[in-house]
mmCIF file of N, CA and C in Angstrom:
data_model
loop_
_atom_site.group_PDB
_atom_site.id
_atom_site.type_symbol
_atom_site.label_atom_id
_atom_site.label_comp_id
_atom_site.label_asym_id
_atom_site.label_seq_id
_atom_site.Cartn_x
_atom_site.Cartn_y
_atom_site.Cartn_z
ATOM 1 N N MET M 1 28.034 4.336 -1.014
ATOM 2 C CA MET M 1 27.195 4.294 -0.576
ATOM 3 C C MET M 1 25.716 4.945 -1.206
ATOM 4 N N LYS M 2 24.925 4.030 -0.288
ATOM 5 C CA LYS M 2 23.595 3.920 -0.737
ATOM 6 C C LYS M 2 23.178 5.248 -0.982
ATOM 7 N N THR M 3 22.664 5.880 -2.311
ATOM 8 C CA THR M 3 21.274 6.305 -2.694
ATOM 9 C C THR M 3 20.111 6.369 -2.258
ATOM 10 N N LEU M 4 19.097 8.303 -2.653
ATOM 11 C CA LEU M 4 17.646 7.066 -2.558
ATOM 12 C C LEU M 4 17.452 6.883 -3.942
ATOM 13 N N ARG M 5 18.329 6.573 -5.142
ATOM 14 C CA ARG M 5 18.022 5.966 -6.573
ATOM 15 C C ARG M 5 17.629 4.421 -6.429
ATOM 16 N N ASP M 6 18.698 3.346 -4.995
ATOM 17 C CA ASP M 6 18.824 2.633 -4.807
ATOM 18 C C ASP M 6 18.183 1.833 -4.265
ATOM 19 N N VAL M 7 17.099 2.914 -3.332
ATOM 20 C CA VAL M 7 16.325 2.098 -2.280
ATOM 21 C C VAL M 7 15.266 1.736 -4.101
ATOM 22 N N PRO M 8 14.425 0.435 -3.670
ATOM 23 C CA PRO M 8 13.575 -0.669 -3.872
ATOM 24 C C PRO M 8 12.051 -0.706 -2.979
ATOM 25 N N GLU M 9 11.287 -0.666 -4.065
ATOM 26 C CA GLU M 9 9.803 -0.417 -3.355
ATOM 27 C C GLU M 9 9.872 -1.656 -2.982
ATOM 28 N N SER M 10 10.650 -2.830 -2.661
ATOM 29 C CA SER M 10 10.506 -3.927 -1.081
ATOM 30 C C SER M 10 10.488 -3.534 -0.013
ATOM 31 N N GLU M 11 11.505 -2.645 0.260
ATOM 32 C CA GLU M 11 12.843 -2.356 1.446
ATOM 33 C C GLU M 11 11.006 -1.058 1.825
ATOM 34 N N VAL M 12 10.790 -0.236 0.781
ATOM 35 C CA VAL M 12 9.745 0.774 0.631
ATOM 36 C C VAL M 12 8.852 -0.097 2.194
ATOM 37 N N VAL M 13 8.179 -0.772 1.967
ATOM 38 C CA VAL M 13 8.299 -2.253 2.242
ATOM 39 C C VAL M 13 7.776 -2.796 3.589
ATOM 40 N N ARG M 14 9.104 -2.749 3.521
ATOM 41 C CA ARG M 14 9.449 -3.544 4.728
ATOM 42 C C ARG M 14 9.506 -2.198 6.094
ATOM 43 N N GLU M 15 9.803 -1.581 5.425
ATOM 44 C CA GLU M 15 9.748 -0.082 6.121
ATOM 45 C C GLU M 15 8.478 -0.037 6.558
ATOM 46 N N VAL M 16 7.214 0.068 6.037
ATOM 47 C CA VAL M 16 6.116 0.308 5.963
ATOM 48 C C VAL M 16 5.556 -1.112 6.810
ATOM 49 N N LYS M 17 5.355 -2.336 6.743
ATOM 50 C CA LYS M 17 5.476 -3.447 7.398
ATOM 51 C C LYS M 17 5.489 -3.057 8.833
ATOM 52 N N GLU M 18 6.747 -2.544 9.412
ATOM 53 C CA GLU M 18 7.220 -2.496 10.017
ATOM 54 C C GLU M 18 6.576 -1.143 11.514
ATOM 55 N N VAL M 19 6.507 -0.600 10.211
ATOM 56 C CA VAL M 19 5.223 0.872 10.635
ATOM 57 C C VAL M 19 3.676 0.427 11.552
ATOM 58 N N ILE M 20 3.831 -0.532 10.940
ATOM 59 C CA ILE M 20 1.853 -0.590 10.713
ATOM 60 C C ILE M 20 1.805 -1.854 12.152
ATOM 61 N N ARG M 21 2.878 -2.617 12.362
ATOM 62 C CA ARG M 21 4.043 -3.632 12.876
ATOM 63 C C ARG M 21 3.241 -2.973 15.046
ATOM 64 N N ILE M 22 4.379 -1.974 14.557
ATOM 65 C CA ILE M 22 4.471 -1.022 15.924
ATOM 66 C C ILE M 22 3.686 -0.496 15.968
ATOM 67 N N THR M 23 2.917 0.475 15.633
ATOM 68 C CA THR M 23 1.658 1.109 15.931
ATOM 69 C C THR M 23 -0.134 0.766 16.494
ATOM 70 N N GLY M 24 0.346 -0.812 15.522
ATOM 71 C CA GLY M 24 -1.244 -1.632 15.980
ATOM 72 C C GLY M 24 -1.438 -1.780 15.160
ATOM 73 N N LEU M 25 -1.890 -0.611 14.138
ATOM 74 C CA LEU M 25 -2.742 -0.499 12.884
ATOM 75 C C LEU M 25 -3.211 -1.959 12.229
ATOM 76 N N LYS M 26 -4.511 -2.085 12.335
ATOM 77 C CA LYS M 26 -4.830 -3.730 11.231
ATOM 78 C C LYS M 26 -5.613 -3.960 9.814
ATOM 79 N N LEU M 27 -3.475 -3.374 9.605
ATOM 80 C CA LEU M 27 -3.948 -3.486 7.818
ATOM 81 C C LEU M 27 -3.131 -4.039 7.465
ATOM 82 N N GLN M 28 -3.753 -4.745 5.893
ATOM 83 C CA GLN M 28 -2.956 -5.885 5.600
ATOM 84 C C GLN M 28 -2.276 -5.441 4.319
ATOM 85 N N ARG M 29 -1.170 -6.034 3.598
ATOM 86 C CA ARG M 29 -0.434 -6.042 2.841
ATOM 87 C C ARG M 29 -0.794 -6.872 1.774
ATOM 88 N N ILE M 30 -1.634 -6.502 0.422
ATOM 89 C CA ILE M 30 -2.776 -7.120 -0.790
ATOM 90 C C ILE M 30 -1.645 -6.713 -1.645
ATOM 91 N N ASN M 31 -1.161 -8.126 -2.195
ATOM 92 C CA ASN M 31 -0.481 -8.113 -3.516
ATOM 93 C C ASN M 31 -1.912 -8.916 -4.684
ATOM 94 N N THR M 32 -1.196 -8.004 -5.325
ATOM 95 C CA THR M 32 -2.739 -7.483 -6.848
ATOM 96 C C THR M 32 -1.332 -8.101 -7.857
ATOM 97 N N GLY M 33 -2.243 -8.335 -9.231
ATOM 98 C CA GLY M 33 -1.612 -9.700 -9.808
ATOM 99 C C GLY M 33 -3.412 -10.775 -9.988
ATOM 100 N N SER M 34 -2.283 -11.865 -10.840
ATOM 101 C CA SER M 34 -2.988 -12.893 -11.256
ATOM 102 C C SER M 34 -1.434 -14.254 -11.955
ATOM 103 N N PHE M 35 -2.741 -15.115 -10.975
ATOM 104 C CA PHE M 35 -1.617 -16.566 -11.379
ATOM 105 C C PHE M 35 -2.540 -17.713 -12.708
ATOM 106 N N ALA M 36 -1.607 -18.570 -12.993
ATOM 107 C CA ALA M 36 -3.029 -19.721 -13.387
ATOM 108 C C ALA M 36 -2.968 -21.102 -12.527
ATOM 109 N N ILE M 37 -4.046 -21.287 -11.952
ATOM 110 C CA ILE M 37 -3.937 -22.701 -11.958
ATOM 111 C C ILE M 37 -4.871 -23.432 -12.506
ATOM 112 N N GLY M 38 -4.093 -25.062 -12.755
ATOM 113 C CA GLY M 38 -4.854 -25.995 -13.399
ATOM 114 C C GLY M 38 -4.315 -25.648 -14.248
ATOM 115 N N GLU M 39 -4.953 -26.782 -15.428
ATOM 116 C CA GLU M 39 -3.835 -27.626 -16.591
ATOM 117 C C GLU M 39 -4.901 -27.675 -18.061
ATOM 118 N N GLY M 40 -4.503 -27.800 -19.127
ATOM 119 C CA GLY M 40 -4.631 -28.015 -20.024
ATOM 120 C C GLY M 40 -6.817 -27.478 -20.747
ATOM 121 N N ARG M 41 -7.946 -27.905 -20.325
ATOM 122 C CA ARG M 41 -8.639 -27.182 -21.003
ATOM 123 C C ARG M 41 -9.249 -26.921 -18.996
ATOM 124 N N SER M 42 -9.223 -27.225 -18.230
ATOM 125 C CA SER M 42 -9.668 -26.603 -16.332
ATOM 126 C C SER M 42 -8.286 -25.649 -15.786
ATOM 127 N N LYS M 43 -7.601 -25.003 -17.711
ATOM 128 C CA LYS M 43 -6.927 -23.676 -16.580
ATOM 129 C C LYS M 43 -6.931 -22.724 -16.838
ATOM 130 N N ARG M 44 -7.460 -21.323 -15.735
ATOM 131 C CA ARG M 44 -8.452 -20.485 -15.827
ATOM 132 C C ARG M 44 -7.332 -19.297 -15.072
ATOM 133 N N PHE M 45 -7.060 -18.222 -14.368
ATOM 134 C CA PHE M 45 -6.533 -17.709 -13.872
ATOM 135 C C PHE M 45 -7.331 -16.563 -12.616
ATOM 136 N N VAL M 46 -6.273 -17.127 -12.156
ATOM 137 C CA VAL M 46 -7.624 -16.344 -10.305
ATOM 138 C C VAL M 46 -6.491 -14.390 -10.460
ATOM 139 N N LYS M 47 -7.390 -13.507 -10.479
ATOM 140 C CA LYS M 47 -6.694 -12.269 -10.089
ATOM 141 C C LYS M 47 -7.162 -12.226 -9.258
ATOM 142 N N THR M 48 -5.688 -11.750 -8.050
ATOM 143 C CA THR M 48 -5.769 -11.099 -6.322
ATOM 144 C C THR M 48 -6.280 -10.669 -5.980
ATOM 145 N N ALA M 49 -6.790 -9.676 -6.319
ATOM 146 C CA ALA M 49 -7.295 -8.041 -6.028
ATOM 147 C C ALA M 49 -7.658 -7.042 -7.166
ATOM 148 N N GLU M 50 -8.537 -6.551 -7.093
ATOM 149 C CA GLU M 50 -8.798 -5.023 -8.550
ATOM 150 C C GLU M 50 -6.866 -4.187 -8.736
ATOM 151 N N ALA M 51 -7.581 -3.892 -9.957
ATOM 152 C CA ALA M 51 -6.274 -2.967 -10.559
ATOM 153 C C ALA M 51 -6.833 -1.782 -9.505
ATOM 154 N N GLY M 52 -6.186 -1.410 -8.984
ATOM 155 C CA GLY M 52 -5.307 -0.424 -7.890
ATOM 156 C C GLY M 52 -5.509 -0.074 -7.060
ATOM 157 N N THR M 53 -5.651 -1.295 -5.846
ATOM 158 C CA THR M 53 -5.672 -1.575 -5.200
ATOM 159 C C THR M 53 -3.938 -0.915 -4.616
ATOM 160 N N LEU M 54 -4.174 -1.180 -2.405
ATOM 161 C CA LEU M 54 -3.327 -0.163 -2.466
ATOM 162 C C LEU M 54 -2.652 -1.150 -2.183
ATOM 163 N N ASP M 55 -1.290 -0.815 -1.811
ATOM 164 C CA ASP M 55 -0.084 -1.912 -0.362
ATOM 165 C C ASP M 55 -0.869 -2.387 -0.049
ATOM 166 N N PHE M 56 -1.048 -1.333 1.115
ATOM 167 C CA PHE M 56 -1.184 -2.076 2.329
ATOM 168 C C PHE M 56 -3.108 -1.408 2.776
ATOM 169 N N GLU M 57 -4.126 -1.944 3.041
ATOM 170 C CA GLU M 57 -5.168 -1.273 3.262
ATOM 171 C C GLU M 57 -5.394 -2.488 4.517
ATOM 172 N N GLY M 58 -6.832 -1.441 5.143
ATOM 173 C CA GLY M 58 -7.583 -2.091 6.390
ATOM 174 C C GLY M 58 -8.373 -0.634 7.018
ATOM 175 N N TYR M 59 -7.563 -0.398 8.467
ATOM 176 C CA TYR M 59 -8.647 0.048 9.768
ATOM 177 C C TYR M 59 -8.074 0.750 10.575
ATOM 178 N N ASP M 60 -7.889 2.019 11.175
ATOM 179 C CA ASP M 60 -7.206 2.882 12.263
ATOM 180 C C ASP M 60 -7.642 2.640 13.257
ATOM 181 N N ASN M 61 -7.248 2.928 14.036
ATOM 182 C CA ASN M 61 -8.013 3.287 15.625
ATOM 183 C C ASN M 61 -8.817 4.215 16.183
ATOM 184 N N ARG M 62 -9.411 4.932 15.142
ATOM 185 C CA ARG M 62 -11.097 5.479 14.494
ATOM 186 C C ARG M 62 -11.779 4.604 14.167
ATOM 187 N N GLY M 63 -11.688 3.669 13.682
ATOM 188 C CA GLY M 63 -12.245 2.718 12.586
ATOM 189 C C GLY M 63 -12.420 3.284 11.517
ATOM 190 N N ARG M 64 -12.010 3.579 10.158
ATOM 191 C CA ARG M 64 -11.397 4.389 9.162
ATOM 192 C C ARG M 64 -10.628 3.466 8.488
ATOM 193 N N HIS M 65 -11.227 3.638 7.092
ATOM 194 C CA HIS M 65 -10.723 2.907 6.546
ATOM 195 C C HIS M 65 -9.222 3.400 5.548
ATOM 196 N N VAL M 66 -7.559 2.889 5.245
ATOM 197 C CA VAL M 66 -6.827 3.023 5.437
ATOM 198 C C VAL M 66 -5.738 3.022 4.443
ATOM 199 N N GLY M 67 -5.611 3.365 3.453
ATOM 200 C CA GLY M 67 -5.207 2.781 2.746
ATOM 201 C C GLY M 67 -3.439 3.302 2.718
ATOM 202 N N ILE M 68 -2.370 2.489 1.774
ATOM 203 C CA ILE M 68 -1.161 3.312 2.379
ATOM 204 C C ILE M 68 -0.847 2.503 0.405
ATOM 205 N N GLU M 69 -0.076 3.040 0.288
ATOM 206 C CA GLU M 69 0.639 2.987 -1.213
ATOM 207 C C GLU M 69 2.543 2.823 -1.326
ATOM 208 N N CYS M 70 3.023 2.260 -1.471
ATOM 209 C CA CYS M 70 4.190 2.340 -1.563
ATOM 210 C C CYS M 70 5.232 2.294 -2.812
ATOM 211 N N LYS M 71 6.386 3.601 -2.625
ATOM 212 C CA LYS M 71 5.989 3.749 -3.801
ATOM 213 C C LYS M 71 8.180 3.493 -4.001
ATOM 214 N N ARG M 72 9.494 2.927 -4.618
ATOM 215 C CA ARG M 72 10.930 3.728 -3.993
ATOM 216 C C ARG M 72 11.131 4.868 -4.486
ATOM 217 N N PRO M 73 11.653 6.030 -3.941
ATOM 218 C CA PRO M 73 11.359 7.435 -4.075
ATOM 219 C C PRO M 73 11.793 7.518 -4.653
ATOM 220 N N VAL M 74 12.771 7.286 -5.402
ATOM 221 C CA VAL M 74 13.164 7.914 -7.654
ATOM 222 C C VAL M 74 12.800 6.916 -8.482
ATOM 223 N N GLY M 75 11.648 7.227 -8.611
ATOM 224 C CA GLY M 75 11.007 6.515 -10.206
ATOM 225 C C GLY M 75 9.973 5.517 -9.639
ATOM 226 N N GLY M 76 9.433 5.461 -8.742
ATOM 227 C CA GLY M 76 7.948 5.144 -8.611
ATOM 228 C C GLY M 76 6.904 5.905 -8.705
ATOM 229 N N ARG M 77 6.021 5.343 -9.883
ATOM 230 C CA ARG M 77 5.142 6.129 -10.686
ATOM 231 C C ARG M 77 3.821 5.437 -9.716
ATOM 232 N N LEU M 78 2.403 6.303 -9.686
ATOM 233 C CA LEU M 78 1.400 5.783 -9.511
ATOM 234 C C LEU M 78 0.713 5.238 -10.785
ATOM 235 N N SER M 79 -0.150 4.441 -10.538
ATOM 236 C CA SER M 79 -1.247 4.334 -11.351
ATOM 237 C C SER M 79 -2.344 5.244 -11.428
ATOM 238 N N ASP M 80 -3.220 5.539 -12.796
ATOM 239 C CA ASP M 80 -3.855 6.059 -12.556
ATOM 240 C C ASP M 80 -5.360 5.195 -12.136
ATOM 241 N N ALA M 81 -4.640 4.026 -11.587
ATOM 242 C CA ALA M 81 -6.392 2.990 -10.766
ATOM 243 C C ALA M 81 -5.342 3.064 -9.051
ATOM 244 N N GLN M 82 -4.306 3.641 -9.533
ATOM 245 C CA GLN M 82 -3.759 4.107 -7.787
ATOM 246 C C GLN M 82 -4.643 5.692 -6.836
ATOM 247 N N ALA M 83 -4.353 5.929 -8.571
ATOM 248 C CA ALA M 83 -4.353 7.004 -8.109
ATOM 249 C C ALA M 83 -6.321 7.744 -7.763
ATOM 250 N N GLU M 84 -7.414 6.901 -8.536
ATOM 251 C CA GLU M 84 -8.329 6.862 -8.435
ATOM 252 C C GLU M 84 -8.712 6.335 -7.181
ATOM 253 N N ARG M 85 -8.377 5.482 -6.183
ATOM 254 C CA ARG M 85 -8.972 4.377 -5.292
ATOM 255 C C ARG M 85 -7.808 5.813 -3.979
ATOM 256 N N ILE M 86 -7.287 6.171 -4.148
ATOM 257 C CA ILE M 86 -6.419 7.457 -2.916
ATOM 258 C C ILE M 86 -7.058 7.807 -3.085
ATOM 259 N N ASP M 87 -7.774 9.282 -3.684
ATOM 260 C CA ASP M 87 -8.733 9.806 -4.698
ATOM 261 C C ASP M 87 -9.772 9.096 -3.431
ATOM 262 N N ASP M 88 -10.553 8.128 -4.006
ATOM 263 C CA ASP M 88 -11.936 8.426 -3.906
ATOM 264 C C ASP M 88 -12.046 7.320 -1.870
ATOM 265 N N ILE M 89 -11.154 7.004 -2.088
ATOM 266 C CA ILE M 89 -10.432 7.021 0.001
ATOM 267 C C ILE M 89 -10.745 8.088 0.745
ATOM 268 N N ASN M 90 -10.002 9.315 -0.047
ATOM 269 C CA ASN M 90 -9.945 10.306 1.566
ATOM 270 C C ASN M 90 -11.449 11.576 1.073
ATOM 271 N N ARG M 91 -11.790 10.970 -0.461
ATOM 272 C CA ARG M 91 -12.801 12.274 -0.555
ATOM 273 C C ARG M 91 -14.485 10.586 -0.133
ATOM 274 N N LYS M 92 -14.381 9.595 0.361
ATOM 275 C CA LYS M 92 -15.203 8.853 1.189
ATOM 276 C C LYS M 92 -15.475 8.910 2.615
ATOM 277 N N GLY M 93 -14.000 9.498 3.463
ATOM 278 C CA GLY M 93 -14.030 9.754 4.407
ATOM 279 C C GLY M 93 -13.225 8.937 5.451
ATOM 280 N N GLY M 94 -12.252 7.985 3.912
ATOM 281 C CA GLY M 94 -11.109 7.251 5.118
ATOM 282 C C GLY M 94 -9.937 8.054 4.639
ATOM 283 N N VAL M 95 -8.632 7.042 4.776
ATOM 284 C CA VAL M 95 -7.391 8.246 5.050
ATOM 285 C C VAL M 95 -6.416 7.222 3.882
ATOM 286 N N ALA M 96 -6.078 7.552 3.102
ATOM 287 C CA ALA M 96 -5.060 6.942 2.092
ATOM 288 C C ALA M 96 -4.081 7.924 0.862
ATOM 289 N N PHE M 97 -2.685 7.908 1.420
ATOM 290 C CA PHE M 97 -2.336 7.727 1.099
ATOM 291 C C PHE M 97 -0.144 7.298 0.590
ATOM 292 N N VAL M 98 0.201 7.889 -0.402
ATOM 293 C CA VAL M 98 1.322 7.799 -0.852
ATOM 294 C C VAL M 98 2.868 7.982 -0.256
ATOM 295 N N VAL M 99 3.815 6.655 -0.249
ATOM 296 C CA VAL M 99 4.860 7.288 0.609
ATOM 297 C C VAL M 99 5.907 6.327 0.293
ATOM 298 N N THR M 100 7.152 7.321 0.600
ATOM 299 C CA THR M 100 8.172 5.946 -0.273
ATOM 300 C C THR M 100 8.975 6.417 0.912
ATOM 301 N N SER M 101 9.124 6.398 2.568
ATOM 302 C CA SER M 101 9.678 5.253 3.648
ATOM 303 C C SER M 101 9.221 4.900 4.582
ATOM 304 N N GLY M 102 9.156 4.392 5.699
ATOM 305 C CA GLY M 102 8.397 3.854 6.998
ATOM 306 C C GLY M 102 8.191 5.382 7.990
ATOM 307 N N ALA M 103 9.712 6.199 7.774
ATOM 308 C CA ALA M 103 9.074 7.118 7.899
ATOM 309 C C ALA M 103 8.033 8.176 7.681
ATOM 310 N N GLU M 104 7.885 8.260 6.160
ATOM 311 C CA GLU M 104 6.362 9.195 6.121
ATOM 312 C C GLU M 104 5.751 8.590 6.522
ATOM 313 N N ALA M 105 5.342 7.408 6.262
ATOM 314 C CA ALA M 105 4.509 6.917 6.197
ATOM 315 C C ALA M 105 3.343 6.500 8.227
ATOM 316 N N MET M 106 5.006 6.900 8.880
ATOM 317 C CA MET M 106 4.656 7.099 9.962
ATOM 318 C C MET M 106 4.109 8.425 10.223
ATOM 319 N N GLU M 107 4.951 9.804 10.354
ATOM 320 C CA GLU M 107 4.783 10.590 9.935
ATOM 321 C C GLU M 107 2.168 11.330 9.314
ATOM 322 N N LEU M 108 2.522 10.532 8.235
ATOM 323 C CA LEU M 108 1.323 11.196 7.452
ATOM 324 C C LEU M 108 0.462 9.540 8.843
ATOM 325 N N LEU M 109 0.915 9.110 9.192
ATOM 326 C CA LEU M 109 -0.890 8.173 9.639
ATOM 327 C C LEU M 109 -1.172 9.040 11.231
ATOM 328 N N LYS M 110 0.214 9.492 11.920
ATOM 329 C CA LYS M 110 -0.468 10.686 13.028
ATOM 330 C C LYS M 110 -0.247 11.841 12.357
ATOM 331 N N ILE M 111 -0.261 12.431 11.621
ATOM 332 C CA ILE M 111 -0.685 13.810 11.575
ATOM 333 C C ILE M 111 -2.614 13.407 10.545
ATOM 334 N N ASN M 112 -3.202 12.197 9.995
ATOM 335 C CA ASN M 112 -4.256 12.382 9.988
ATOM 336 C C ASN M 112 -4.912 11.543 11.365
ATOM 337 N N LYS M 113 -4.063 11.426 12.233
ATOM 338 C CA LYS M 113 -4.593 10.947 13.591
ATOM 339 C C LYS M 113 -5.934 9.640 13.485
ATOM 340 N N CYS M 114 -4.990 8.123 12.823
ATOM 341 C CA CYS M 114 -4.802 7.375 12.756
ATOM 342 C C CYS M 114 -4.025 6.415 13.879
ATOM 343 N N ILE M 115 -3.226 7.296 14.422
ATOM 344 C CA ILE M 115 -2.754 6.566 15.311
ATOM 345 C C ILE M 115 -2.254 7.816 16.525
#
């Protein structure tokens, strides 16, 4: 029997991606991190997004910026940079939140009148 402790963040991301697909919202998955390109003296690192960027960002059916951060139900921790970004988006009139399931994402999108 699977418990909440066994649910990985990748499963939450898949569920939220499906919610986004069926609602027609224009949110995209954003992976943050960096990778190396080139070799030797021409080797450099490319950063994919700034720290604190949420898992999904885009806009809702009203044109507001929307950000969704996915965390596993047990043990998922929000970084300080993510918390600051969520606060900033909400303070400036957008909608941003943390979810631990696709069902929670759907509920919060409805509550915030994103869909």
